[in-house]
């Protein structure tokens, strides 16, 4: 049976069918997807091994591994980018969506998604405008958290004993601060040396601020005030003090802080977080301590005011006393009525005594002592005596009472007799003239003494010089001896 030709016979004869077959003279073997992907990867990397791209960041995210992923875009295209962890940790700023940057790296492909991307080695902000935009975004975000609120600001200590300074130990800033402190009020300064610019500066500054705050309250090196200082420079030079880690460390500091970064026109986020902002490091030293001479003058003025305040009531009291004393009458005026009354009484007394003497003299003159008068008085006394009846009881009772009192006095005299204690072992020292001596000084003066014991006397010699006998005054001739004169 003859074969009927079809429209597809020509194609079949050309070797195209369901199963791939090699053609005569064909040396182009088919490539795998991995092979073509690797070829594309090598081609792209060889051709674009070093590129610098400018674009806006989008879709920024940081993986748990530390790698950084983003996309760079402009008005007409988007390019994925990746930065490995080592390079991402060295970024001098925090990437955010919307920032315009310049990325340096190499183009490569990602076969798993059939896409090309840039592996970023270094990333920089595309001009000062982008840097300022990042600054404003960071400022707005931190302000929304309340880190810049005025309620968080604390008053600076009036006279700090120790001042901590976070700055570079080799720059002119620390010398200016020390010189200014020495001029105003010499104080103890502890410097925490840090980098103030470049890679790692922000972490060192934040660590220094947190290090001062971590010191115990009773630690000898814990400052009462912390100054974060740096000299002037461009916005890039001062960028470390705009880093979030520095701002948060200053805001969380338990010690009052002064931010003295740059010159008067320079402003960083650290200035907003600190308790006080100083336009220059020298001004920070002036804020930290008062002028010693002015303080001494103030203390002297306070002392004078205190003295005046103490003496003022005394002065006022003295003035009031003088005024009141002037209003008081004189002493002689106060005593004048009493003196006059005394004079009158004295005069009356004198006249009364004179009248009494005159009356007594008159009565005495009227008396006539005659024998008849005396006999009449004797007879009256005899009649009165005869009228008295002597009852024995009236005589015996007073005698008995007197006898009892006499016996009581005898018992008391026996009890108080100086020889009574001799029975208890005491000795009485008697002088030659019979006096009982109680002082050693009196006993030494006597040449001999008599010691009276319970069972007898003992004569002793002291070797002293007898005192001269006082001469007895002769009794006038014809004077009878008195009853109490034992020597007649």
XYZ file of C-alpha atoms in Angstrom:
488
model
C 0.000 0.000 0.000
C 1.389 3.292 -1.011
C 2.168 5.844 1.752
C 0.051 8.919 1.725
C 2.105 12.018 2.237
C 1.044 14.383 5.125
C 1.842 18.033 5.864
C 4.105 16.983 8.765
C 6.308 14.644 6.883
C 8.791 17.336 6.122
C 9.195 18.164 9.867
C 9.685 14.565 10.773
C 12.220 14.122 8.149
C 14.096 17.126 9.614
C 14.580 15.271 12.926
C 12.102 17.329 15.085
C 9.780 15.165 17.130
C 8.704 14.265 20.654
C 12.116 13.002 21.734
C 15.151 15.222 21.526
C 17.666 13.856 19.086
C 20.989 15.079 18.089
C 21.526 16.350 14.599
C 24.394 15.550 12.327
C 27.180 18.035 12.887
C 25.464 19.642 16.020
C 28.015 20.173 18.914
C 25.865 22.413 21.228
C 24.836 20.125 24.039
C 21.885 21.379 26.206
C 22.850 23.098 29.529
C 21.251 22.512 32.913
C 19.606 25.368 34.843
C 22.359 25.283 37.452
C 24.992 25.428 34.752
C 23.468 28.438 33.044
C 22.911 30.086 36.450
C 26.573 29.645 37.334
C 27.582 30.978 33.913
C 25.402 34.034 34.449
C 26.774 34.470 37.984
C 30.397 34.412 36.824
C 29.628 36.717 33.927
C 27.880 39.279 36.115
C 30.501 39.150 38.861
C 33.348 39.437 36.391
C 31.705 42.338 34.617
C 30.404 44.155 37.708
C 32.911 43.149 40.382
C 33.042 46.664 41.835
C 30.163 49.128 41.550
C 28.906 52.139 43.470
C 25.160 52.586 43.349
C 23.037 55.469 44.549
C 19.461 54.844 45.516
C 16.785 54.974 48.177
C 16.574 52.260 50.807
C 13.410 50.218 50.925
C 12.324 47.086 52.767
C 15.128 47.367 55.317
C 15.365 44.420 57.698
C 18.021 42.712 59.786
C 17.911 38.956 60.128
C 18.530 37.053 63.344
C 21.876 35.976 61.920
C 22.981 39.623 61.800
C 22.841 39.889 57.992
C 21.217 43.015 56.578
C 18.749 42.909 53.659
C 17.303 45.810 51.720
C 16.364 47.067 48.286
C 17.832 50.022 46.409
C 15.432 51.817 44.116
C 15.045 54.921 42.028
C 12.253 56.172 39.772
C 12.461 53.316 37.285
C 14.082 50.219 38.824
C 14.625 48.200 42.006
C 17.733 46.220 42.964
C 17.913 43.866 45.917
C 20.876 44.147 48.229
C 22.451 42.190 51.054
C 25.176 43.094 53.558
C 26.767 40.308 55.532
C 26.966 40.522 59.332
C 30.623 41.602 59.570
C 30.076 44.633 57.372
C 26.627 45.366 58.861
C 28.067 45.657 62.364
C 30.475 48.330 61.181
C 27.802 50.606 59.746
C 28.195 54.114 61.189
C 24.432 54.749 61.105
C 21.182 52.867 61.389
C 19.667 52.213 57.937
C 16.007 53.115 57.581
C 13.465 53.132 54.784
C 13.557 56.258 52.687
C 17.234 57.103 53.225
C 19.235 57.887 50.106
C 22.549 56.066 50.248
C 25.557 55.206 48.160
C 26.276 51.461 48.312
C 29.633 50.022 47.293
C 29.974 46.330 46.441
C 29.642 43.831 43.621
C 26.702 42.553 41.561
C 25.877 38.889 41.695
C 22.969 36.597 41.000
C 20.829 34.495 43.278
C 20.050 31.316 41.344
C 17.420 30.230 43.822
C 15.110 33.013 42.641
C 16.530 33.838 39.211
C 17.327 37.394 40.328
C 20.381 39.518 40.566
C 21.422 41.611 43.604
C 24.265 43.614 45.018
C 26.440 42.376 47.870
C 27.184 45.587 49.772
C 30.581 46.025 51.371
C 30.166 49.648 52.467
C 27.201 51.979 52.704
C 27.272 55.765 53.057
C 24.638 58.409 53.142
C 24.214 60.176 49.825
C 25.190 63.686 50.894
C 24.610 65.852 53.968
C 20.919 66.147 53.153
C 20.446 62.441 53.643
C 22.388 62.621 56.893
C 20.160 65.405 58.144
C 17.080 63.469 57.097
C 18.287 60.482 59.121
C 18.975 62.772 62.033
C 15.463 64.195 61.945
C 13.912 60.741 61.752
C 15.928 59.498 64.707
C 15.146 62.645 66.676
C 11.415 62.320 66.026
C 11.407 58.637 66.994
C 13.310 59.184 70.254
C 11.268 62.266 71.104
C 8.120 60.212 70.721
C 9.482 57.890 73.418
C 9.841 60.857 75.790
C 13.638 60.809 76.016
C 13.812 64.574 75.426
C 10.978 65.636 77.762
C 11.687 68.542 80.094
C 10.211 66.593 83.025
C 13.157 64.180 82.809
C 15.721 66.930 83.313
C 17.393 67.037 86.734
C 18.996 69.925 88.529
C 22.792 69.940 88.580
C 24.540 69.670 91.973
C 25.624 73.081 93.216
C 29.106 71.995 94.282
C 30.030 68.503 93.030
C 32.858 66.811 94.898
C 33.826 64.608 91.922
C 33.261 65.328 88.228
C 33.386 62.600 85.585
C 34.432 63.612 82.064
C 33.788 61.375 79.049
C 36.062 62.559 76.240
C 39.306 61.901 74.421
C 42.294 62.009 76.802
C 44.591 63.518 74.165
C 42.503 66.368 72.792
C 42.342 70.000 73.785
C 38.895 69.522 75.309
C 40.064 67.905 78.525
C 42.789 70.531 78.963
C 40.252 73.342 78.554
C 37.919 71.740 81.104
C 40.674 71.163 83.671
C 42.038 74.665 83.218
C 38.603 76.232 83.641
C 37.838 74.142 86.741
C 41.181 75.150 88.272
C 40.364 78.822 87.709
C 36.845 78.674 89.135
C 36.840 75.981 91.808
C 39.485 73.212 91.881
C 37.643 69.898 91.912
C 38.421 66.194 91.654
C 38.085 65.067 88.018
C 37.913 61.474 86.741
C 38.417 61.092 82.976
C 36.943 58.100 81.158
C 38.952 57.979 77.903
C 36.920 57.206 74.765
C 37.012 57.676 71.031
C 34.945 60.673 70.007
C 34.910 60.026 66.251
C 34.943 57.103 63.888
C 34.152 53.429 64.128
C 33.209 52.269 67.650
C 33.131 55.785 69.145
C 29.411 55.682 69.926
C 29.701 52.367 71.779
C 32.624 53.632 73.851
C 30.841 56.856 74.815
C 27.691 54.963 75.778
C 29.739 52.445 77.756
C 31.510 55.223 79.662
C 28.238 56.915 80.643
C 26.751 53.607 81.749
C 29.977 52.741 83.554
C 29.796 55.850 85.718
C 26.126 55.169 86.494
C 26.871 51.564 87.439
C 29.238 52.585 90.254
C 27.718 52.106 93.747
C 26.428 55.165 95.552
C 29.109 54.891 98.246
C 31.961 54.279 95.795
C 34.816 56.753 96.156
C 35.121 57.247 92.379
C 31.404 57.726 91.659
C 31.052 61.273 90.283
C 28.328 63.686 91.277
C 28.228 65.085 87.743
C 29.164 63.717 84.277
C 30.317 65.884 81.368
C 30.184 64.355 77.861
C 32.473 66.562 75.795
C 33.970 66.843 72.331
C 35.421 69.626 70.217
C 33.819 71.097 67.125
C 33.596 69.488 63.702
C 31.345 68.676 60.810
C 28.115 66.760 61.160
C 29.960 63.611 60.175
C 32.591 64.201 62.855
C 29.891 64.642 65.500
C 27.708 61.809 64.282
C 28.705 59.442 67.083
C 26.783 61.680 69.524
C 23.662 61.333 67.347
C 23.703 57.560 67.654
C 20.760 56.014 69.471
C 22.984 54.040 71.817
C 24.608 57.259 73.113
C 21.295 59.095 73.443
C 19.721 56.246 75.420
C 22.752 55.915 77.690
C 22.634 59.621 78.560
C 18.859 59.569 79.089
C 19.116 56.516 81.381
C 22.056 57.868 83.380
C 21.449 57.998 87.141
C 23.944 60.873 87.411
C 23.129 64.384 86.155
C 24.872 65.009 82.816
C 26.050 67.977 80.800
C 26.415 67.610 77.028
C 29.234 69.757 75.635
C 29.634 68.503 72.073
C 30.973 70.850 69.409
C 30.760 74.619 69.396
C 27.831 76.928 69.991
C 26.148 76.286 66.629
C 26.623 72.492 66.755
C 23.646 70.482 68.023
C 23.472 66.737 68.548
C 20.822 64.411 69.923
C 22.984 63.984 73.018
C 22.266 67.659 73.817
C 18.525 66.947 73.933
C 18.918 63.881 76.152
C 21.311 65.475 78.665
C 20.102 67.414 81.700
C 21.937 70.535 80.517
C 23.505 71.555 77.210
C 26.688 73.588 77.186
C 27.647 75.502 74.037
C 31.333 74.603 74.529
C 33.354 72.300 76.828
C 34.663 75.382 78.635
C 31.095 76.509 79.281
C 30.352 73.039 80.674
C 33.110 73.525 83.261
C 31.591 76.891 84.159
C 28.181 75.261 84.637
C 29.628 72.478 86.748
C 31.134 74.551 89.586
C 30.681 78.061 90.986
C 33.461 80.628 91.275
C 35.282 80.015 94.536
C 35.908 83.729 95.169
C 32.248 84.541 94.569
C 31.217 81.656 96.810
C 33.540 82.887 99.562
C 32.110 86.393 99.191
C 28.584 84.996 99.326
C 29.382 83.023 102.474
C 30.934 86.106 104.029
C 27.846 88.125 103.148
C 25.636 85.418 104.638
C 27.741 85.501 107.796
C 27.419 89.269 108.049
C 23.679 89.063 107.459
C 23.363 86.375 110.113
C 25.345 88.487 112.562
C 23.144 91.479 111.818
C 20.052 89.341 112.168
C 21.267 88.132 115.577
C 22.302 91.565 116.816
C 19.289 93.406 115.414
C 16.836 92.167 118.087
C 19.403 93.017 120.768
C 19.833 96.511 119.333
C 16.087 97.034 119.041
C 15.619 95.763 122.579
C 18.292 98.124 123.833
C 16.638 101.032 122.063
C 13.215 100.139 123.460
C 14.722 99.747 126.923
C 16.354 103.166 126.724
C 13.087 104.756 125.606
C 11.153 103.092 128.400
C 13.865 103.929 130.930
C 13.591 107.571 129.949
C 9.883 107.433 130.633
C 10.359 105.943 134.096
C 10.474 108.379 137.066
C 13.725 108.859 138.934
C 14.362 106.683 142.027
C 14.314 109.669 144.376
C 10.926 110.647 142.980
C 9.583 107.162 143.604
C 10.883 107.158 147.207
C 9.921 110.742 148.012
C 6.476 109.908 149.589
C 8.011 107.106 151.660
C 10.882 109.349 152.754
C 8.439 112.030 153.819
C 6.341 109.494 155.715
C 9.528 108.194 157.418
C 10.420 111.694 158.496
C 6.973 112.198 159.975
C 7.089 108.869 161.848
C 10.583 109.667 163.148
C 9.382 113.002 164.436
C 6.375 111.417 166.105
C 8.600 108.787 167.709
C 10.940 111.423 169.034
C 8.074 113.394 170.520
C 6.530 110.240 171.983
C 9.773 109.248 173.683
C 10.196 112.710 175.092
C 6.602 112.701 176.397
C 7.038 109.248 177.954
C 10.244 110.321 179.681
C 8.568 113.444 181.016
C 5.614 111.465 182.345
C 7.922 108.909 184.003
C 9.942 111.655 185.551
C 6.753 113.216 186.844
C 5.467 109.980 188.410
C 8.863 109.317 189.951
C 8.847 112.751 191.461
C 5.412 112.119 192.974
C 6.546 108.945 194.791
C 7.475 109.408 198.482
C 9.445 106.499 199.967
C 8.709 106.779 203.702
C 8.857 104.102 206.466
C 5.103 104.083 206.732
C 4.730 103.297 203.056
C 7.207 100.446 203.315
C 5.541 99.052 206.471
C 2.164 99.194 204.764
C 3.541 97.174 201.817
C 5.105 94.636 204.205
C 1.822 94.183 206.066
C -0.053 93.661 202.829
C 2.477 91.008 201.742
C 2.243 89.257 205.147
C -1.541 89.150 204.919
C -1.305 87.708 201.397
C 1.168 85.101 202.563
C -0.937 84.170 205.548
C -3.865 83.717 203.255
C -2.067 81.141 201.235
C -2.504 77.526 202.402
C 0.531 75.313 201.693
C -0.674 71.862 200.582
C 2.123 69.212 200.517
C 0.975 68.013 197.164
C 1.496 71.399 195.700
C 5.138 71.234 196.770
C 5.793 67.554 196.132
C 4.409 67.539 192.624
C 6.823 70.184 191.269
C 9.639 68.449 193.138
C 8.778 65.106 191.581
C 8.639 66.652 188.126
C 11.977 68.356 188.678
C 13.433 65.093 190.019
C 12.345 63.198 186.906
C 13.801 65.866 184.662
C 17.033 65.777 186.661
C 17.235 61.970 186.367
C 16.670 62.183 182.635
C 19.399 64.787 182.349
C 21.703 62.571 184.436
C 21.053 59.622 182.121
C 21.668 61.805 179.115
C 24.849 63.208 180.668
C 26.053 59.669 181.421
C 25.318 58.646 177.839
C 27.107 61.659 176.417
C 30.029 61.494 178.865
C 33.320 61.522 176.920
C 34.559 58.468 178.806
C 31.671 56.247 177.782
C 33.257 55.253 174.422
C 36.408 54.095 176.303
C 34.674 50.816 177.090
C 34.385 50.165 173.358
C 38.130 50.536 172.736
C 38.408 54.281 172.207
C 41.024 56.518 173.871
C 40.530 60.139 174.960
C 43.481 62.499 174.618
C 43.624 65.097 177.366
C 45.877 68.153 177.475
C 47.595 69.256 180.679
C 44.968 71.946 181.126
C 42.162 69.361 180.987
C 41.005 70.027 177.439
C 40.032 67.065 175.259
C 42.019 67.242 172.031
C 40.536 66.129 168.711
C 43.087 67.569 166.228
C 46.634 66.376 165.678
C 47.858 69.943 165.239
C 46.666 70.814 168.759
C 48.221 67.652 170.242
C 51.665 68.376 168.739
C 51.788 71.717 170.503
C 51.485 70.127 173.981
C 54.678 68.857 175.765
C 52.792 66.033 177.470
C 49.468 64.342 177.065
C 47.311 62.014 179.084
C 45.666 59.063 177.343
C 42.550 57.952 179.170
C 41.748 54.254 178.749
C 38.897 52.237 180.138
C 40.934 50.921 183.019
C 43.201 53.888 183.727
C 45.286 56.801 182.458
C 48.624 56.788 180.647
C 50.913 59.840 180.567
C 52.922 60.325 177.384
C 55.414 62.955 176.228
C 55.218 64.490 172.739
C 58.436 66.537 172.827
C 56.569 69.690 171.887
C 57.199 73.155 173.281
C 54.611 74.233 175.804
C 52.834 77.451 174.901
C 53.654 80.448 177.045
C 51.318 80.867 179.953
C 49.112 83.886 179.623
C 49.638 86.299 182.494
C 46.775 86.507 184.891
C 45.415 89.921 185.422
C 45.628 90.954 189.075
C 42.346 91.574 190.752
C 41.941 95.112 191.952
C 42.394 95.522 195.617
C 39.256 95.492 197.648
C 37.256 93.604 195.000
C 35.413 90.683 196.590
C 35.705 87.332 194.832
C 32.898 86.305 192.562
C 30.811 83.254 193.286
C 32.007 81.479 190.139
C 35.692 82.291 190.676
C 37.343 78.985 191.583
C 40.611 80.599 192.508
C 39.087 82.947 195.132
